[in-house]
PDB file of C-alpha atoms in Angstrom:
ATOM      1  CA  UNK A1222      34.579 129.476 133.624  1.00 71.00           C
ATOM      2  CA  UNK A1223      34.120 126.428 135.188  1.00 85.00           C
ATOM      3  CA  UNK A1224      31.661 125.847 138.033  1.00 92.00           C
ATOM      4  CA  UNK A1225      30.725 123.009 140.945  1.00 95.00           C
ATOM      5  CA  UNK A1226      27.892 122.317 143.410  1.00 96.00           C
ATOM      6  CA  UNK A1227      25.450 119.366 144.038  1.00 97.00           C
ATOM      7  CA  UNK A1228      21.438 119.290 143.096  1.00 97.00           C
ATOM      8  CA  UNK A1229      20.659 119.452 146.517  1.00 96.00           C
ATOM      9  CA  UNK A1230      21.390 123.391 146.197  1.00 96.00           C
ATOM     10  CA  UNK A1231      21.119 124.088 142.579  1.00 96.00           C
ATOM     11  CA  UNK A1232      18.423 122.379 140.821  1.00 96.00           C
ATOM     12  CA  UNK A1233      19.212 120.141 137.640  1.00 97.00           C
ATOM     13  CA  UNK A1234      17.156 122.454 135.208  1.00 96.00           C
ATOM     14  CA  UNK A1235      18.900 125.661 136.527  1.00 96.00           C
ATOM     15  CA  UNK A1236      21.796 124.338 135.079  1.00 97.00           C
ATOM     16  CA  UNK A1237      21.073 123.799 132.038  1.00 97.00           C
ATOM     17  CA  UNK A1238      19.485 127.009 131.883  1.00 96.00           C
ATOM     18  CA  UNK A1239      22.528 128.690 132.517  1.00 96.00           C
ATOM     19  CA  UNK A1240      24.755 126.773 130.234  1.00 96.00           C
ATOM     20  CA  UNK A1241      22.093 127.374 127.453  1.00 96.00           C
ATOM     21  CA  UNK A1242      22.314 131.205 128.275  1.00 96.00           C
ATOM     22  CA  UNK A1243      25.995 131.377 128.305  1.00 95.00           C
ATOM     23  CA  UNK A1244      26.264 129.529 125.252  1.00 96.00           C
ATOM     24  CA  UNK A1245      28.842 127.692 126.822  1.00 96.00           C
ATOM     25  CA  UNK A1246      30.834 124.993 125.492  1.00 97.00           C
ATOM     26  CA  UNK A1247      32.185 122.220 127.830  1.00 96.00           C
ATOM     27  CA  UNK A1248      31.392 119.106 129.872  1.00 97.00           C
ATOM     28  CA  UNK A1249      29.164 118.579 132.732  1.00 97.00           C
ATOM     29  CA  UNK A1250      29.297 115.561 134.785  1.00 97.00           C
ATOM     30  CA  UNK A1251      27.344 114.574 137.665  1.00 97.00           C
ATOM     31  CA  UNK A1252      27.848 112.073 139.978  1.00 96.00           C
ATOM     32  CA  UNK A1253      25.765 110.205 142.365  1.00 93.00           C
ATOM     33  CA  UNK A1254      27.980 106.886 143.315  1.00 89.00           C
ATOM     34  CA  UNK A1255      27.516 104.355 141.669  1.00 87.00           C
ATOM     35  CA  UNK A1256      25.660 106.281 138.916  1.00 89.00           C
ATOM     36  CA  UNK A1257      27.599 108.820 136.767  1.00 92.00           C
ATOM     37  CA  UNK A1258      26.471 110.812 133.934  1.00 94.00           C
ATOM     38  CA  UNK A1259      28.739 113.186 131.924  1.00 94.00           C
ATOM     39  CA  UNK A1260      26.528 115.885 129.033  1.00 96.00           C
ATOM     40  CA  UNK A1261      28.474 117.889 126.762  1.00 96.00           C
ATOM     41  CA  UNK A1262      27.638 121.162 125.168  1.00 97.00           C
ATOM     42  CA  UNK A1263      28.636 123.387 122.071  1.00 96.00           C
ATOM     43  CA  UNK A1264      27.283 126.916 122.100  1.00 96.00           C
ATOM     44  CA  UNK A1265      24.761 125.940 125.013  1.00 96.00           C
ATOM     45  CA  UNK A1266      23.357 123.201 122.980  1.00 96.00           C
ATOM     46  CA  UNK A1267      23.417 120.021 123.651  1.00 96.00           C
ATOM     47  CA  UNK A1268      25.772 118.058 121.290  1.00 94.00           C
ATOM     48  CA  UNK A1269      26.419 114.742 123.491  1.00 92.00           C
ATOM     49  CA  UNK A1270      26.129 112.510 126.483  1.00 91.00           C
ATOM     50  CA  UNK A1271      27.341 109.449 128.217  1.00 89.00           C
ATOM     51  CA  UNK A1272      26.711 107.260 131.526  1.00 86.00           C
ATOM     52  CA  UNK A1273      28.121 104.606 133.589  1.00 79.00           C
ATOM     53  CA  UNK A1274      26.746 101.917 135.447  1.00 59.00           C
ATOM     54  CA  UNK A1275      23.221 102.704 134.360  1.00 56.00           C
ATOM     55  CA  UNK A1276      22.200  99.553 132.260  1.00 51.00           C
ATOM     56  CA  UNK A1277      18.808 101.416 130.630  1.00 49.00           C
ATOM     57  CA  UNK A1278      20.925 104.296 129.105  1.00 50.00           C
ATOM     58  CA  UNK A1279      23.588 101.522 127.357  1.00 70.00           C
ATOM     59  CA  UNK A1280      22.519 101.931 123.521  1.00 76.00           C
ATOM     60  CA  UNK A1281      22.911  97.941 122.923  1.00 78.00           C
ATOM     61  CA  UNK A1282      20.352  97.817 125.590  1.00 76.00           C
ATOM     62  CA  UNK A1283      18.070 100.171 123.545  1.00 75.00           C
ATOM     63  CA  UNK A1284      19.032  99.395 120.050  1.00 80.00           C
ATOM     64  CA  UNK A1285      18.099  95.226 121.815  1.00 79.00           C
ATOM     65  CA  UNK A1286      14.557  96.971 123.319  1.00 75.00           C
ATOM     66  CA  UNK A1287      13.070  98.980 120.161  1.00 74.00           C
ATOM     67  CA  UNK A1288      13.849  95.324 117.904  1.00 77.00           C
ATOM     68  CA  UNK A1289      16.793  97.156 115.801  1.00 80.00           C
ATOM     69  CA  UNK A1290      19.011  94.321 116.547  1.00 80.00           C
ATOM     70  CA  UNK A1291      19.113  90.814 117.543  1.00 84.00           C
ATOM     71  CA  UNK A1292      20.937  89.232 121.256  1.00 83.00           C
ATOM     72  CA  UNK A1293      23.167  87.529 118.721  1.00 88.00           C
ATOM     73  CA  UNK A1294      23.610  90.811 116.604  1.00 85.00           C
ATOM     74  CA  UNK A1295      24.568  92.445 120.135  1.00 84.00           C
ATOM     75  CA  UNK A1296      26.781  89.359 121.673  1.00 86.00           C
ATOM     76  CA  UNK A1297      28.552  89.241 118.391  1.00 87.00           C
ATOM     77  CA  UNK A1298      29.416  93.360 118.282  1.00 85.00           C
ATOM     78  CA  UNK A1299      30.223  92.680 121.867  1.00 84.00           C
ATOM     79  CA  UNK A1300      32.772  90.509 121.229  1.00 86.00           C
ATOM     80  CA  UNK A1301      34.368  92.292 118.143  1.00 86.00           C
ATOM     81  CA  UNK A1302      33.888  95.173 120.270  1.00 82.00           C
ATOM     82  CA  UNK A1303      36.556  94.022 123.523  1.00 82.00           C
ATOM     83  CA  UNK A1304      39.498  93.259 119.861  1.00 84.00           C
ATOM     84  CA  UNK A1305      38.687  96.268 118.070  1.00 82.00           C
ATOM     85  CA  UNK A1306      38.479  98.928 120.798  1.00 76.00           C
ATOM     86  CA  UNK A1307      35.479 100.408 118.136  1.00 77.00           C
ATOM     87  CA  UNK A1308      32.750 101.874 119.437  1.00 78.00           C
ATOM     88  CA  UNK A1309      29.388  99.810 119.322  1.00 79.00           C
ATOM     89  CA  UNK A1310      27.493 101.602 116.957  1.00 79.00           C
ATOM     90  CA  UNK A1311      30.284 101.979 114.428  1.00 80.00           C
ATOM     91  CA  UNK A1312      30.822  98.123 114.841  1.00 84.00           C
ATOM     92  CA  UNK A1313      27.251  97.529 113.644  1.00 83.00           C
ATOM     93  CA  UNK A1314      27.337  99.621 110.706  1.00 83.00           C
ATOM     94  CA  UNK A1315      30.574  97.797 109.831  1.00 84.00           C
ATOM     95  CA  UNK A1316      28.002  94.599 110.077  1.00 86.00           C
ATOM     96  CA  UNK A1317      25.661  96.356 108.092  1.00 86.00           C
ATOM     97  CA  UNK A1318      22.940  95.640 111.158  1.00 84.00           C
ATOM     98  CA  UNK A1319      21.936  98.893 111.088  1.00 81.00           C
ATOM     99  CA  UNK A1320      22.241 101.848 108.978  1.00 81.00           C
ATOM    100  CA  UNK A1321      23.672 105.294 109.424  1.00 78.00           C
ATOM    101  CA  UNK A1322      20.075 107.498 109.912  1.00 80.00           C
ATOM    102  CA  UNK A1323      19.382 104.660 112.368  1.00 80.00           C
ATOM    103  CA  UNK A1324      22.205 104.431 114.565  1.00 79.00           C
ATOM    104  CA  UNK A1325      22.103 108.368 114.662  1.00 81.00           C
ATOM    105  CA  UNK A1326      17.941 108.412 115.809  1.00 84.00           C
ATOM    106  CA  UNK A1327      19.095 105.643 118.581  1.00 81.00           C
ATOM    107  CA  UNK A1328      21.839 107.741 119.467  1.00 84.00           C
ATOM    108  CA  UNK A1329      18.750 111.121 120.135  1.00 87.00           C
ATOM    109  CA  UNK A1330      16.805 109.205 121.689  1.00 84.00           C
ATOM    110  CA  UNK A1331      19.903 107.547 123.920  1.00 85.00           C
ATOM    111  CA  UNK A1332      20.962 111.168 124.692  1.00 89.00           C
ATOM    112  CA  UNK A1333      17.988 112.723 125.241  1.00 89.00           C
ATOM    113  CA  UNK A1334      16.822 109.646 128.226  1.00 86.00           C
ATOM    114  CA  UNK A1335      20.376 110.062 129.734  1.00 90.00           C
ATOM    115  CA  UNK A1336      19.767 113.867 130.371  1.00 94.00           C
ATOM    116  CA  UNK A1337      15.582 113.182 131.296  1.00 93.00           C
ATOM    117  CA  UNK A1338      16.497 110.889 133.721  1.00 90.00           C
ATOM    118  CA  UNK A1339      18.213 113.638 135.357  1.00 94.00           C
ATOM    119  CA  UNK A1340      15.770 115.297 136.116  1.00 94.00           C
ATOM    120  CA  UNK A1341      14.604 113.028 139.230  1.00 91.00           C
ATOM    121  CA  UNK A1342      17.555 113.499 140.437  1.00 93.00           C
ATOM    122  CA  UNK A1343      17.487 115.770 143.609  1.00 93.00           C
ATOM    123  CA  UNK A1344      21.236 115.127 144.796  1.00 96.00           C
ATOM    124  CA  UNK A1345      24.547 114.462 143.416  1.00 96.00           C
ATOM    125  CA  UNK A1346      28.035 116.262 143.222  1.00 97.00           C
ATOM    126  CA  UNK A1347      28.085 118.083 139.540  1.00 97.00           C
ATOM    127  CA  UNK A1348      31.109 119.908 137.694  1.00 97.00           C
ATOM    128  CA  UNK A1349      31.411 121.804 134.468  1.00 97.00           C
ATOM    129  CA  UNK A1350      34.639 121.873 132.857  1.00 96.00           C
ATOM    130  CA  UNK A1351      35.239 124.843 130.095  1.00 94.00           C
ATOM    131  CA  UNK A1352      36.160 123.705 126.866  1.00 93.00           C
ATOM    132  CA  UNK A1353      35.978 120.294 127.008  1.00 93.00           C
ATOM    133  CA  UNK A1354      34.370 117.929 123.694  1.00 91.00           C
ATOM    134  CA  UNK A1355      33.579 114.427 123.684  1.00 88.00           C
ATOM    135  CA  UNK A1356      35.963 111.534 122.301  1.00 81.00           C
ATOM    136  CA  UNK A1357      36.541 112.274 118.290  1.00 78.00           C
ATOM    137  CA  UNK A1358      34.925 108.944 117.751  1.00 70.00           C
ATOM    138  CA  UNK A1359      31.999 109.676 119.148  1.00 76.00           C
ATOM    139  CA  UNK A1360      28.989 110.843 117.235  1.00 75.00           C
ATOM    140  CA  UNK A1361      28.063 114.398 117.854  1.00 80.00           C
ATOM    141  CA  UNK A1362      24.178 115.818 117.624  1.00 87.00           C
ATOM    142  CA  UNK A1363      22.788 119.104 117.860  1.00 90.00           C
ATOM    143  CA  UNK A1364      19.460 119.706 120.682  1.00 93.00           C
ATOM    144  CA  UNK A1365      18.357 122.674 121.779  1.00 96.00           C
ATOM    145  CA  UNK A1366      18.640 122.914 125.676  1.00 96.00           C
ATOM    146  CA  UNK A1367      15.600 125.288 126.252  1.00 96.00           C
ATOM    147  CA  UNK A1368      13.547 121.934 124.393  1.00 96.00           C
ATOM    148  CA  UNK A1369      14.938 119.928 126.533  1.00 96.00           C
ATOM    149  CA  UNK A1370      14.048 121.655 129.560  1.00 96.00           C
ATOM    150  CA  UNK A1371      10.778 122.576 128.697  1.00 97.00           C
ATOM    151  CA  UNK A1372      10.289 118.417 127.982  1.00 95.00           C
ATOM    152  CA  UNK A1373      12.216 117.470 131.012  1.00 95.00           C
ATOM    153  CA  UNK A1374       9.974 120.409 133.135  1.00 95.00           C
ATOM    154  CA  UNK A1375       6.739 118.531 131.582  1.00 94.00           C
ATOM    155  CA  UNK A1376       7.653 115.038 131.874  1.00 93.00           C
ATOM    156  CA  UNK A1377       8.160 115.485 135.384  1.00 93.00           C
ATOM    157  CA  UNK A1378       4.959 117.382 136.395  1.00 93.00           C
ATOM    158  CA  UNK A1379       2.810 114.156 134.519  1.00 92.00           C
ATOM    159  CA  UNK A1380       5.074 111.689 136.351  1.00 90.00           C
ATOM    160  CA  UNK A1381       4.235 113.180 139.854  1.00 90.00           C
ATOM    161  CA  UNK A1382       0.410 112.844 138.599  1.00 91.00           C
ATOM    162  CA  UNK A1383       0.225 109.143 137.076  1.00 89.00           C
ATOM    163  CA  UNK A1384       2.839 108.143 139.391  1.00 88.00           C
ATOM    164  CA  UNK A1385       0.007 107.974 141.880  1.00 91.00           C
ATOM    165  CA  UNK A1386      -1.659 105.623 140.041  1.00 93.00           C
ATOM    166  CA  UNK A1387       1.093 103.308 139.992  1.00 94.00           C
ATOM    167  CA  UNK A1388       0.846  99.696 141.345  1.00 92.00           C
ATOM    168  CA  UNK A1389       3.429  99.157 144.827  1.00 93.00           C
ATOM    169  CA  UNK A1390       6.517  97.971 142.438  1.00 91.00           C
ATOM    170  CA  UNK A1391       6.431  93.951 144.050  1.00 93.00           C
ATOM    171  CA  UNK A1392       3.062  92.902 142.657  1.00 94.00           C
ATOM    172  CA  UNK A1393       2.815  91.446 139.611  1.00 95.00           C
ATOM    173  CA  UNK A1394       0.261  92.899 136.973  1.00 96.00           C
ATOM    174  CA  UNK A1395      -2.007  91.128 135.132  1.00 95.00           C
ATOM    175  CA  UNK A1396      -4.467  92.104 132.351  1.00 94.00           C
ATOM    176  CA  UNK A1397      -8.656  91.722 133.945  1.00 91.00           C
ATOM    177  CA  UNK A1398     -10.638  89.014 131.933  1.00 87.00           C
ATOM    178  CA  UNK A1399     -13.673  91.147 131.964  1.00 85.00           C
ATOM    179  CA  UNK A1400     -13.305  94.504 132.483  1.00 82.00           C
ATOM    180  CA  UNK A1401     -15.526  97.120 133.624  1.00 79.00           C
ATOM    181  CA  UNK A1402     -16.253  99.457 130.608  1.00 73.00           C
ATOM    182  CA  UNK A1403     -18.521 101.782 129.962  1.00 71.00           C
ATOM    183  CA  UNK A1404     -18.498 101.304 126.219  1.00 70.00           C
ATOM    184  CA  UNK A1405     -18.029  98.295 123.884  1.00 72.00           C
ATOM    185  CA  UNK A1406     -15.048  99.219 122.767  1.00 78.00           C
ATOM    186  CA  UNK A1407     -11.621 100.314 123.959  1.00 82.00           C
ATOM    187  CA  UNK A1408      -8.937 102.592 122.923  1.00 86.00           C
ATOM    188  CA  UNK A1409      -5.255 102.090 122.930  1.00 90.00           C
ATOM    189  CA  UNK A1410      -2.688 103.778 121.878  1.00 91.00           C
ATOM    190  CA  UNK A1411       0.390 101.927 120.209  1.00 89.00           C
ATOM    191  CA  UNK A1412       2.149 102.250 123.384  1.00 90.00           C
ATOM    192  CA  UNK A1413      -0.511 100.972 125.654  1.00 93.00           C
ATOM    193  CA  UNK A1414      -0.691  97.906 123.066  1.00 93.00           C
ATOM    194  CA  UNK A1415       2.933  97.720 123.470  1.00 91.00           C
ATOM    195  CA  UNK A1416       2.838  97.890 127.189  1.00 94.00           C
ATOM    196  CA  UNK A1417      -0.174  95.399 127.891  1.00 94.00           C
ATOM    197  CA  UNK A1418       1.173  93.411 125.098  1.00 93.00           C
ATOM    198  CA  UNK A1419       4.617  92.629 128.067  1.00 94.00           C
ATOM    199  CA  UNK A1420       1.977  92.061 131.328  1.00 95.00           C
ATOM    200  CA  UNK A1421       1.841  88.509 131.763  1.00 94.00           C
ATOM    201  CA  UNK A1422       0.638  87.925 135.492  1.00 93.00           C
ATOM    202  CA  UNK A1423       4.032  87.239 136.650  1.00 95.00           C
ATOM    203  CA  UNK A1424       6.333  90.563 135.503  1.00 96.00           C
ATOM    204  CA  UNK A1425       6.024  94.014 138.559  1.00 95.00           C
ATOM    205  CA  UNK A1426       6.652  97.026 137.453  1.00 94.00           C
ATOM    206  CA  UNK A1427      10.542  97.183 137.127  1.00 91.00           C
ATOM    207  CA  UNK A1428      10.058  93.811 135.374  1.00 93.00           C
ATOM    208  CA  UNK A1429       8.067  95.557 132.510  1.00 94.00           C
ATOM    209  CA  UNK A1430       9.765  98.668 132.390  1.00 88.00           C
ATOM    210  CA  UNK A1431      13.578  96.544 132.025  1.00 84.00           C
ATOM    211  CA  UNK A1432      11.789  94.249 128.904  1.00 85.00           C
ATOM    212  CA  UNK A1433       9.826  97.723 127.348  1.00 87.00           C
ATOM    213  CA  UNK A1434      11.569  99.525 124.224  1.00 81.00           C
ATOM    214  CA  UNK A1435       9.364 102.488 125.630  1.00 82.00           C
ATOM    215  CA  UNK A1436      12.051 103.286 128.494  1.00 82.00           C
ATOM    216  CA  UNK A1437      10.460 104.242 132.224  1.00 85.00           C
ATOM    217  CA  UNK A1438       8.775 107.175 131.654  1.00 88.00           C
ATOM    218  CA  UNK A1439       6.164 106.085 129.002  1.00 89.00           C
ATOM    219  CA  UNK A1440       6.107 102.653 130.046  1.00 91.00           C
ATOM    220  CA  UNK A1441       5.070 104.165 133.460  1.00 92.00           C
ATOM    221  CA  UNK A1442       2.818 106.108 131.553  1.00 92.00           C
ATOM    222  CA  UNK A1443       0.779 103.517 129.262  1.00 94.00           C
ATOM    223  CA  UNK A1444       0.633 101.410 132.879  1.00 95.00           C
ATOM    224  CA  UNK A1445      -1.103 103.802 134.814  1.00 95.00           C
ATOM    225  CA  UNK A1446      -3.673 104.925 131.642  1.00 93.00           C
ATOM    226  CA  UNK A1447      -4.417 100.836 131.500  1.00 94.00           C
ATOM    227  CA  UNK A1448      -5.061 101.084 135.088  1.00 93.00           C
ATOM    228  CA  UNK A1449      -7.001 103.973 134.719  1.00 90.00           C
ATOM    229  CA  UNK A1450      -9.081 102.270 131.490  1.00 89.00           C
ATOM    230  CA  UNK A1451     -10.153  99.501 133.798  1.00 89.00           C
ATOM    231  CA  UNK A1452      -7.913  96.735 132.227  1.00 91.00           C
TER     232      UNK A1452
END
């Protein structure tokens, strides 16, 4: 059975709640011009998903961000890319850039921000279409939707909290000379290192978050704990 709506009326995590108790197999796509994301499901879990015109969800982008390949690497699959008609990832394999257990953790991690980046979303038209599977080409995985939901459900509830935190997204962020501790010394995690390792005094928020391999949501994150560490 297939079913439409928009998130204004049904919530994004209702959904997938339903799909994932129906066990049903199909596509859902939702669009919110000029953003459009399609996820695909076998036996209510989630097996695949795809967008358009959203440059953070492009897996050269994040293969480029987490250091798995090089701009030449990327340029040069590019290219081989608009002759072949193969996808990207299977293109690097064939250049031996990256390996099959890698492509495949790029391609969860790919997946999974496409469908948590959803869950901001509060309108857009959606449709799910019975019965319908991703290209052949395409790699398939297996998540469990109730995870996801549960993840989504949390991520969201932190974001509203450190999201307060957050600088106005125009002003640049720079790292204090000498800054007001309590004790000696301080601790990061690796993504805070990451993260203050990228603010330079010139780069705003969306400047950081576009050059982090942490995507927006724990780049966000290890911004507003710096803030909140005094540094």
């Amino acid at each position: 059975m297939s079913f439409t709506g928009n998130l204004r009326t049904v919530a994004f995590p209702d959904i997938l709640q339903l799909i994932s108790a129906g066990q049903k197999t199909g596509r859902l796509k939702i669009s919110l011009p000029p953003q459009s994301k399609e996820i695909y499901f076998k036996n209510g879990n989630l097996i695949y998903a795809t967008s358009l015109n959203t440059q953070e969800d492009l897996l050269g982008s994040l293969l480029l961000k987490r250091g798995k390949i090089s701009k030449l690497d990327l340029e040069r699959a590019i290219q081989m890319q608009k002759t072949s008609g193969k996808k990207l990832g299977s293109i690097l394999q064939d250049m031996q850039v990256l390996n099959p257990g890698e492509l495949e953790g790029c391609l969860k991690i790919q997946v999974e921000e496409i469908v948590y980046g959803l869950f901001s979303w509060e309108a857009g038209e959606f449709i799910f279409q019975d019965n319908a599977y991703p290209p052949e080409d395409q790699i398939s995985l297996e998540l469990d939707t109730m995870q996801i939901i549960m993840e989504g459900t949390r991520r969201m509830d932190e974001w509203l909290e450190f999201s307060k935190i957050l600088p106005p997204e125009d002003k640049a962020l720079r790292v204090v000379n000498f800054p007001k501790v309590k004790n000696e010394e301080i601790n990061l995690s690796l993504e805070e290192f990451q993260v203050l390792n990228l603010i330079n005094g010139d780069r705003n928020l969306p400047d950081i978050m576009e050059v982090s391999p942490l995507g927006d949501f724990f780049t966000s994150k290890a911004i507003s704990l710096l803030i909140n560490k005094g540094l």
